[in-house]
Amino acid sequence: MNLQKSLLIWFAENQRDLPWRRTYDPYQIWISEIMLQQTQMDRVALFFVRWMKEFPDLASLATSSEHKVLKCWEGLGYYSRARNILKAAKLLIADHQGQIPASRKLLQRLPGIGPYTAGAIASISFNRDVPVVDANIERIFARLFNIDLIPKSPAAKKLNWQKAEELLPAGEARNFNQALMELGALVCRPKQPNCSFCPVAAHCLALQYDLIPERPIPKKNTKTIPINMATGVLLHKGLIFIQQRLADDVWGALWEFPGGRMEEGETAEETVIREYLEETELVVRVDSKITTTIHHYTRYKITLHCFIVSLEQSDSDPVLHAAQEFHWLPFEQINQYAFPAGHRKLIQFMKAHKLP
Ligand code: SF4
């Protein structure tokens, strides 16, 4: 049996029941594909269901505020994805009569949609004969065709797209592309691929040459970079201070407590005082330590020292230098705002310990 047929039969019998697999609605396929970039499947399943309750269609999304969209995305990370979804939704309403196009070219003109996502929407929703290549498929091809090229190199990328195009059986893109993705998730996994249950094992060159540990070519170990940061929760007259980051930075438009990176020779307490002054012109003193949180972001390990702080001069007003907006609010209302991971951990700690 040829490779395509074996894979399609295997997919029909083994595909998982996922919330976005119960439909070909392009809106739902689009949202699921964006969520699945850089986020694990089980996590996406929870967020996807919640998202669809909040924004069941394009019109409800396009008329929503960025604040609401970011709050619904909170916890998924890489927030530019959510901002791009909202921008694209508005463009689709304004320029495409509220319809998601089937053409790969038109899809790629929308914010946040690259060749992979455009291919996924065009093939899964509209069954257009358009290939897809993502990290899973790159790994499968490296093994299947024994590709001896550095993953992500221009030569490897070109070859992978060419292979995906050649392999695609006409009229079967919807199932074939999903079958490849599913094979990468369930069988041809990054570590310990399950070759005994692989529907395409008879075609796999890496298996034949006993080269699976070498395919794809292993990455050089990238070192984790430690970063020390400090932040302060400013309490004043029973309210806390939060500020909204500038739109164009890495966690743009999310909310935070002022703070930043510790400079050489500085204590965490000194960092908080300096950062408050630089970011808000507020003069604060450090009252007590709350906790230290640790979280990982790409190759960074971020240690965040967290304090309760108060104002040295009680009548001062903030002047924002690193944010677009601020609020004074009761701690109980903090759930209405979206925060980046480190600050969310701090908030969870405060809730668990009944602080402030
Ligand atoms: Fe991957 Fe093994 Fe199948 Fe080859 S035989 S494609 S390595 S699971």
Short mmCIF file of C-alpha atoms and ligand atoms in Angstrom, two decimals:
data_model
loop_
_atom_site.label_atom_id
_atom_site.label_comp_id
_atom_site.label_asym_id
_atom_site.label_seq_id
_atom_site.Cartn_x
_atom_site.Cartn_y
_atom_site.Cartn_z
CA MET A 1 0.00 0.00 0.00
CA ASN A 2 1.37 3.46 -0.75
CA LEU A 3 2.37 5.88 2.00
CA GLN A 4 -0.58 8.22 1.55
CA LYS A 5 -3.18 5.47 1.68
CA SER A 6 -1.61 3.82 4.77
CA LEU A 7 -1.55 7.14 6.58
CA LEU A 8 -5.15 8.05 5.68
CA ILE A 9 -6.48 4.69 6.85
CA TRP A 10 -4.52 4.94 10.10
CA PHE A 11 -5.87 8.48 10.70
CA ALA A 12 -9.47 7.42 10.10
CA GLU A 13 -9.08 4.75 12.78
CA ASN A 14 -6.86 6.53 15.30
CA GLN A 15 -7.53 10.27 15.29
CA ARG A 16 -8.28 11.82 18.67
CA ASP A 17 -11.59 13.47 19.37
CA LEU A 18 -10.56 17.11 19.84
CA PRO A 19 -12.98 20.04 20.15
CA TRP A 20 -11.85 21.61 16.84
CA ARG A 21 -12.10 18.27 15.02
CA ARG A 22 -15.89 18.29 15.31
CA THR A 23 -16.18 21.07 12.75
CA TYR A 24 -14.69 22.48 9.56
CA ASP A 25 -15.80 26.00 10.45
CA PRO A 26 -12.86 28.19 9.33
CA TYR A 27 -13.21 30.51 12.35
CA GLN A 28 -12.80 27.62 14.79
CA ILE A 29 -9.99 26.02 12.78
CA TRP A 30 -8.16 29.35 12.66
CA ILE A 31 -8.42 29.94 16.41
CA SER A 32 -7.34 26.37 17.24
CA GLU A 33 -4.33 26.56 14.93
CA ILE A 34 -3.15 29.84 16.44
CA MET A 35 -3.59 28.46 19.96
CA LEU A 36 -1.70 25.27 19.06
CA GLN A 37 1.39 27.26 18.04
CA GLN A 38 3.80 26.96 21.00
CA THR A 39 1.16 25.57 23.39
CA GLN A 40 0.45 21.97 24.37
CA MET A 41 -2.64 20.21 23.08
CA ASP A 42 -4.36 19.44 26.42
CA ARG A 43 -3.95 23.04 27.53
CA VAL A 44 -5.30 24.34 24.22
CA ALA A 45 -8.38 22.11 24.51
CA LEU A 46 -9.43 23.89 27.74
CA PHE A 47 -8.73 27.37 26.40
CA PHE A 48 -10.42 26.65 23.08
CA VAL A 49 -13.72 25.66 24.70
CA ARG A 50 -13.63 28.74 26.93
CA TRP A 51 -12.80 30.99 23.97
CA MET A 52 -15.70 29.68 21.89
CA LYS A 53 -18.11 30.39 24.75
CA GLU A 54 -16.79 33.95 25.01
CA PHE A 55 -16.38 34.61 21.26
CA PRO A 56 -18.58 32.10 19.38
CA ASP A 57 -18.04 33.74 15.99
CA LEU A 58 -16.04 36.31 14.09
CA ALA A 59 -18.53 39.13 14.72
CA SER A 60 -18.48 38.70 18.51
CA LEU A 61 -14.67 38.69 18.45
CA ALA A 62 -14.27 41.68 16.11
CA THR A 63 -16.47 43.90 18.30
CA SER A 64 -14.75 42.90 21.54
CA SER A 65 -12.18 45.02 23.38
CA GLU A 66 -8.48 44.12 23.43
CA HIS A 67 -8.76 43.97 27.22
CA LYS A 68 -11.38 41.20 27.03
CA VAL A 69 -9.45 39.27 24.37
CA LEU A 70 -6.21 39.36 26.38
CA LYS A 71 -8.05 38.28 29.52
CA CYS A 72 -9.48 35.27 27.68
CA TRP A 73 -5.98 34.45 26.37
CA GLU A 74 -4.34 34.85 29.79
CA GLY A 75 -2.26 31.76 30.58
CA LEU A 76 -1.63 30.76 26.95
CA GLY A 77 1.45 32.99 26.61
CA TYR A 78 2.87 34.66 23.49
CA TYR A 79 0.24 37.39 23.67
CA SER A 80 1.00 38.86 20.26
CA ARG A 81 -1.05 35.89 18.96
CA ALA A 82 -4.17 37.21 20.69
CA ARG A 83 -3.59 40.78 19.55
CA ASN A 84 -3.13 39.58 15.95
CA ILE A 85 -6.32 37.50 16.12
CA LEU A 86 -8.27 40.61 17.09
CA LYS A 87 -6.64 42.72 14.35
CA ALA A 88 -7.37 40.00 11.77
CA ALA A 89 -11.00 39.69 12.92
CA LYS A 90 -11.54 43.43 12.45
CA LEU A 91 -9.96 43.27 8.97
CA LEU A 92 -12.13 40.30 7.99
CA ILE A 93 -15.27 42.22 8.95
CA ALA A 94 -14.12 45.42 7.24
CA ASP A 95 -12.61 43.98 4.03
CA HIS A 96 -13.97 40.44 3.54
CA GLN A 97 -17.69 40.78 4.46
CA GLY A 98 -16.99 38.80 7.63
CA GLN A 99 -15.87 35.72 5.67
CA ILE A 100 -12.57 33.91 6.20
CA PRO A 101 -11.05 33.42 2.74
CA ALA A 102 -10.21 29.97 1.39
CA SER A 103 -7.22 31.21 -0.57
CA ARG A 104 -3.81 30.63 0.99
CA LYS A 105 -2.55 33.91 -0.48
CA LEU A 106 -5.37 35.98 1.02
CA LEU A 107 -5.08 34.21 4.36
CA GLN A 108 -1.37 35.04 4.56
CA ARG A 109 -2.16 38.74 4.27
CA LEU A 110 -3.90 38.64 7.65
CA PRO A 111 -1.95 39.49 10.83
CA GLY A 112 -0.47 36.46 12.57
CA ILE A 113 -1.13 34.03 9.70
CA GLY A 114 1.98 32.54 8.12
CA PRO A 115 2.41 29.75 5.54
CA TYR A 116 1.62 26.96 8.03
CA THR A 117 -1.60 28.47 9.45
CA ALA A 118 -2.78 29.55 5.99
CA GLY A 119 -2.21 25.98 4.74
CA ALA A 120 -4.01 24.50 7.75
CA ILE A 121 -7.11 26.71 7.31
CA ALA A 122 -7.23 26.28 3.51
CA SER A 123 -6.85 22.50 3.70
CA ILE A 124 -8.80 21.59 6.86
CA SER A 125 -11.71 24.02 6.44
CA PHE A 126 -11.98 24.17 2.66
CA ASN A 127 -10.19 20.95 1.63
CA ARG A 128 -8.01 22.93 -0.78
CA ASP A 129 -4.96 21.05 -2.08
CA VAL A 130 -2.52 23.06 0.02
CA PRO A 131 0.35 21.46 1.99
CA VAL A 132 1.39 22.26 5.56
CA VAL A 133 4.74 22.01 7.31
CA ASP A 134 5.14 22.53 11.04
CA ALA A 135 7.73 21.27 13.55
CA ASN A 136 5.99 17.87 13.81
CA ILE A 137 5.98 17.41 10.06
CA GLU A 138 9.61 18.54 9.78
CA ARG A 139 10.54 15.81 12.25
CA ILE A 140 8.55 13.14 10.39
CA PHE A 141 10.09 14.10 7.05
CA ALA A 142 13.63 14.18 8.50
CA ARG A 143 13.10 10.54 9.54
CA LEU A 144 10.97 9.33 6.67
CA PHE A 145 13.28 10.74 3.97
CA ASN A 146 16.49 10.62 6.05
CA ILE A 147 17.06 14.35 5.65
CA ASP A 148 20.61 15.21 6.63
CA LEU A 149 20.11 18.97 6.95
CA ILE A 150 20.06 21.26 9.98
CA PRO A 151 16.40 21.72 10.98
CA LYS A 152 15.07 25.22 10.19
CA SER A 153 17.96 25.93 7.78
CA PRO A 154 16.77 27.52 4.50
CA ALA A 155 17.70 24.34 2.60
CA ALA A 156 15.73 22.13 5.04
CA LYS A 157 12.70 24.44 4.89
CA LYS A 158 12.67 24.45 1.11
CA LEU A 159 12.99 20.67 0.93
CA ASN A 160 10.24 20.09 3.51
CA TRP A 161 7.72 22.27 1.67
CA GLN A 162 8.63 20.55 -1.59
CA LYS A 163 8.14 17.10 -0.02
CA ALA A 164 4.81 18.18 1.51
CA GLU A 165 3.62 19.38 -1.90
CA GLU A 166 4.70 16.19 -3.66
CA LEU A 167 3.15 13.89 -1.08
CA LEU A 168 -0.27 15.58 -0.91
CA PRO A 169 -2.92 13.34 -2.50
CA ALA A 170 -5.32 15.41 -4.64
CA GLY A 171 -8.68 16.01 -2.99
CA GLU A 172 -7.52 14.59 0.37
CA ALA A 173 -5.67 17.56 1.87
CA ARG A 174 -8.11 17.93 4.78
CA ASN A 175 -7.43 14.46 6.13
CA PHE A 176 -3.90 13.98 4.88
CA ASN A 177 -2.50 17.11 6.54
CA GLN A 178 -4.25 16.30 9.80
CA ALA A 179 -3.00 12.72 9.55
CA LEU A 180 0.60 13.93 9.33
CA MET A 181 0.10 16.20 12.35
CA GLU A 182 -1.51 13.36 14.30
CA LEU A 183 1.28 10.96 13.38
CA GLY A 184 3.80 13.46 14.77
CA ALA A 185 1.83 13.85 18.00
CA LEU A 186 1.00 10.18 18.66
CA VAL A 187 3.59 7.98 16.95
CA CYS A 188 6.58 9.77 15.44
CA ARG A 189 7.12 11.73 18.66
CA PRO A 190 10.25 13.79 19.35
CA LYS A 191 11.61 11.19 21.78
CA GLN A 192 11.14 7.43 21.42
CA PRO A 193 9.00 7.24 18.29
CA ASN A 194 6.70 4.25 18.36
CA CYS A 195 7.93 2.67 15.11
CA SER A 196 6.28 -0.71 15.74
CA PHE A 197 2.87 0.97 15.43
CA CYS A 198 3.79 3.37 12.65
CA PRO A 199 1.58 3.13 9.55
CA VAL A 200 4.41 4.40 7.31
CA ALA A 201 7.27 2.37 8.81
CA ALA A 202 7.72 0.46 5.54
CA HIS A 203 8.66 3.76 3.86
CA CYS A 204 10.90 5.15 6.60
CA LEU A 205 14.55 5.51 5.58
CA ALA A 206 15.83 6.47 9.06
CA LEU A 207 14.31 3.24 10.40
CA GLN A 208 15.83 1.23 7.56
CA TYR A 209 19.32 2.73 8.12
CA ASP A 210 19.03 2.67 11.93
CA LEU A 211 19.50 6.45 12.07
CA ILE A 212 16.46 7.52 14.10
CA PRO A 213 18.47 9.12 16.98
CA GLU A 214 20.27 11.25 14.33
CA ARG A 215 17.07 12.45 12.60
CA PRO A 216 16.35 15.26 12.76
CA ILE A 217 19.98 16.29 13.33
CA PRO A 218 20.09 16.91 17.10
CA LYS A 219 20.24 20.55 18.19
CA LYS A 220 23.28 21.81 20.07
CA ASN A 221 22.41 22.26 23.71
CA THR A 222 21.22 25.79 24.27
CA LYS A 223 22.08 27.09 27.69
CA THR A 224 19.44 28.46 30.04
CA ILE A 225 20.06 32.11 30.83
CA PRO A 226 19.19 33.14 34.41
CA ILE A 227 17.58 36.54 34.91
CA ASN A 228 16.96 38.15 38.31
CA MET A 229 14.08 40.59 38.58
CA ALA A 230 12.21 42.35 41.36
CA THR A 231 8.73 43.82 41.62
CA GLY A 232 6.63 45.56 44.25
CA VAL A 233 2.90 45.49 44.98
CA LEU A 234 2.16 49.07 45.98
CA LEU A 235 -0.52 49.37 48.66
CA HIS A 236 -2.16 52.72 49.36
CA LYS A 237 -5.40 53.39 51.25
CA GLY A 238 -6.49 49.79 50.79
CA LEU A 239 -5.94 49.85 47.01
CA ILE A 240 -3.17 48.39 44.88
CA PHE A 241 -1.43 49.97 41.92
CA ILE A 242 -1.23 48.24 38.53
CA GLN A 243 -0.08 49.57 35.18
CA GLN A 244 -0.68 48.48 31.60
CA ARG A 245 2.42 47.82 29.52
CA LEU A 246 3.00 49.69 26.26
CA ALA A 247 1.28 48.10 23.25
CA ASP A 248 4.43 47.26 21.30
CA ASP A 249 6.56 45.43 23.88
CA VAL A 250 6.84 41.70 24.49
CA TRP A 251 3.88 41.48 26.87
CA GLY A 252 2.20 44.48 25.26
CA ALA A 253 -1.08 45.67 26.80
CA LEU A 254 -0.88 43.19 29.68
CA TRP A 255 -1.05 44.54 33.24
CA GLU A 256 1.72 44.36 35.83
CA PHE A 257 3.17 45.65 39.06
CA PRO A 258 6.13 47.95 38.31
CA GLY A 259 9.53 46.32 38.55
CA GLY A 260 12.37 45.11 36.38
CA ARG A 261 15.77 43.54 36.07
CA MET A 262 18.22 43.75 38.95
CA GLU A 263 21.34 45.68 38.07
CA GLU A 264 24.81 44.59 39.11
CA GLY A 265 25.52 45.19 42.80
CA GLU A 266 21.88 46.05 43.52
CA THR A 267 19.69 44.28 46.08
CA ALA A 268 16.16 43.25 45.06
CA GLU A 269 14.73 45.93 47.38
CA GLU A 270 16.90 48.60 45.70
CA THR A 271 15.70 47.41 42.28
CA VAL A 272 12.05 47.86 43.26
CA ILE A 273 12.65 51.40 44.58
CA ARG A 274 14.63 52.39 41.47
CA GLU A 275 12.13 50.83 39.05
CA TYR A 276 9.19 52.61 40.68
CA LEU A 277 11.02 55.90 40.36
CA GLU A 278 12.03 55.32 36.73
CA GLU A 279 8.70 53.91 35.57
CA THR A 280 6.22 56.00 37.58
CA GLU A 281 8.16 58.77 39.37
CA LEU A 282 6.67 57.42 42.62
CA VAL A 283 8.98 57.26 45.63
CA VAL A 284 8.30 54.01 47.48
CA ARG A 285 9.70 52.15 50.46
CA VAL A 286 9.85 48.38 50.78
CA ASP A 287 7.72 47.09 53.67
CA SER A 288 7.99 43.30 53.46
CA LYS A 289 8.94 40.38 51.24
CA ILE A 290 6.04 38.41 49.72
CA THR A 291 7.74 35.56 47.87
CA THR A 292 10.11 34.65 45.08
CA THR A 293 8.63 33.11 41.93
CA ILE A 294 10.47 31.27 39.21
CA HIS A 295 9.24 30.76 35.68
CA HIS A 296 10.75 29.84 32.33
CA TYR A 297 10.32 31.85 29.17
CA THR A 298 11.99 30.48 26.01
CA ARG A 299 15.61 29.96 27.16
CA TYR A 300 15.37 32.27 30.16
CA LYS A 301 14.89 31.24 33.75
CA ILE A 302 13.34 34.24 35.48
CA THR A 303 13.59 34.62 39.24
CA LEU A 304 11.21 37.32 40.43
CA HIS A 305 11.61 38.75 43.96
CA CYS A 306 8.29 40.19 45.12
CA PHE A 307 7.64 42.76 47.84
CA ILE A 308 4.89 44.85 49.40
CA VAL A 309 5.76 48.53 49.05
CA SER A 310 4.13 51.78 50.14
CA LEU A 311 4.39 55.44 49.19
CA GLU A 312 6.94 57.69 50.87
CA GLN A 313 4.76 60.73 50.08
CA SER A 314 1.11 59.88 50.23
CA ASP A 315 -0.20 62.62 47.91
CA SER A 316 2.00 61.82 44.88
CA ASP A 317 0.55 60.95 41.47
CA PRO A 318 2.22 58.54 39.05
CA VAL A 319 3.78 59.79 35.82
CA LEU A 320 4.02 56.83 33.49
CA HIS A 321 7.23 56.17 31.54
CA ALA A 322 6.92 52.45 30.76
CA ALA A 323 3.16 51.99 30.61
CA GLN A 324 0.10 53.39 28.85
CA GLU A 325 -2.42 53.36 31.69
CA PHE A 326 -2.71 52.71 35.42
CA HIS A 327 -5.39 51.78 37.95
CA TRP A 328 -5.76 51.84 41.70
CA LEU A 329 -8.05 48.96 42.61
CA PRO A 330 -9.11 46.67 45.45
CA PHE A 331 -7.14 43.41 45.28
CA GLU A 332 -10.41 41.45 44.86
CA GLN A 333 -10.84 43.01 41.38
CA ILE A 334 -7.48 41.85 40.07
CA ASN A 335 -9.01 38.87 38.24
CA GLN A 336 -10.49 41.25 35.69
CA TYR A 337 -7.01 42.02 34.31
CA ALA A 338 -4.56 39.88 32.32
CA PHE A 339 -1.02 39.56 33.72
CA PRO A 340 2.15 37.85 32.41
CA ALA A 341 3.17 34.49 33.94
CA GLY A 342 5.51 35.69 36.72
CA HIS A 343 3.01 38.21 38.06
CA ARG A 344 0.19 35.70 37.80
CA LYS A 345 2.16 33.34 40.04
CA LEU A 346 2.64 36.19 42.49
CA ILE A 347 -1.12 36.92 42.50
CA GLN A 348 -1.90 33.24 43.07
CA PHE A 349 0.54 33.18 45.98
CA MET A 350 -1.05 36.29 47.49
CA LYS A 351 -4.54 34.81 47.19
CA ALA A 352 -3.44 31.51 48.74
CA HIS A 353 -1.83 33.37 51.68
CA LYS A 354 -4.65 35.91 52.03
CA LEU A 355 -2.37 38.84 51.20
CA PRO A 356 -2.11 41.79 51.12
FE1 SF4 B 1 8.73 8.00 12.66
FE2 SF4 B 1 9.42 5.48 13.30
FE3 SF4 B 1 7.39 5.97 11.65
FE4 SF4 B 1 9.90 6.42 10.88
S1 SF4 B 1 9.00 4.45 11.40
S2 SF4 B 1 8.14 7.76 10.53
S3 SF4 B 1 10.78 7.17 12.78
S4 SF4 B 1 7.51 6.51 13.83
#
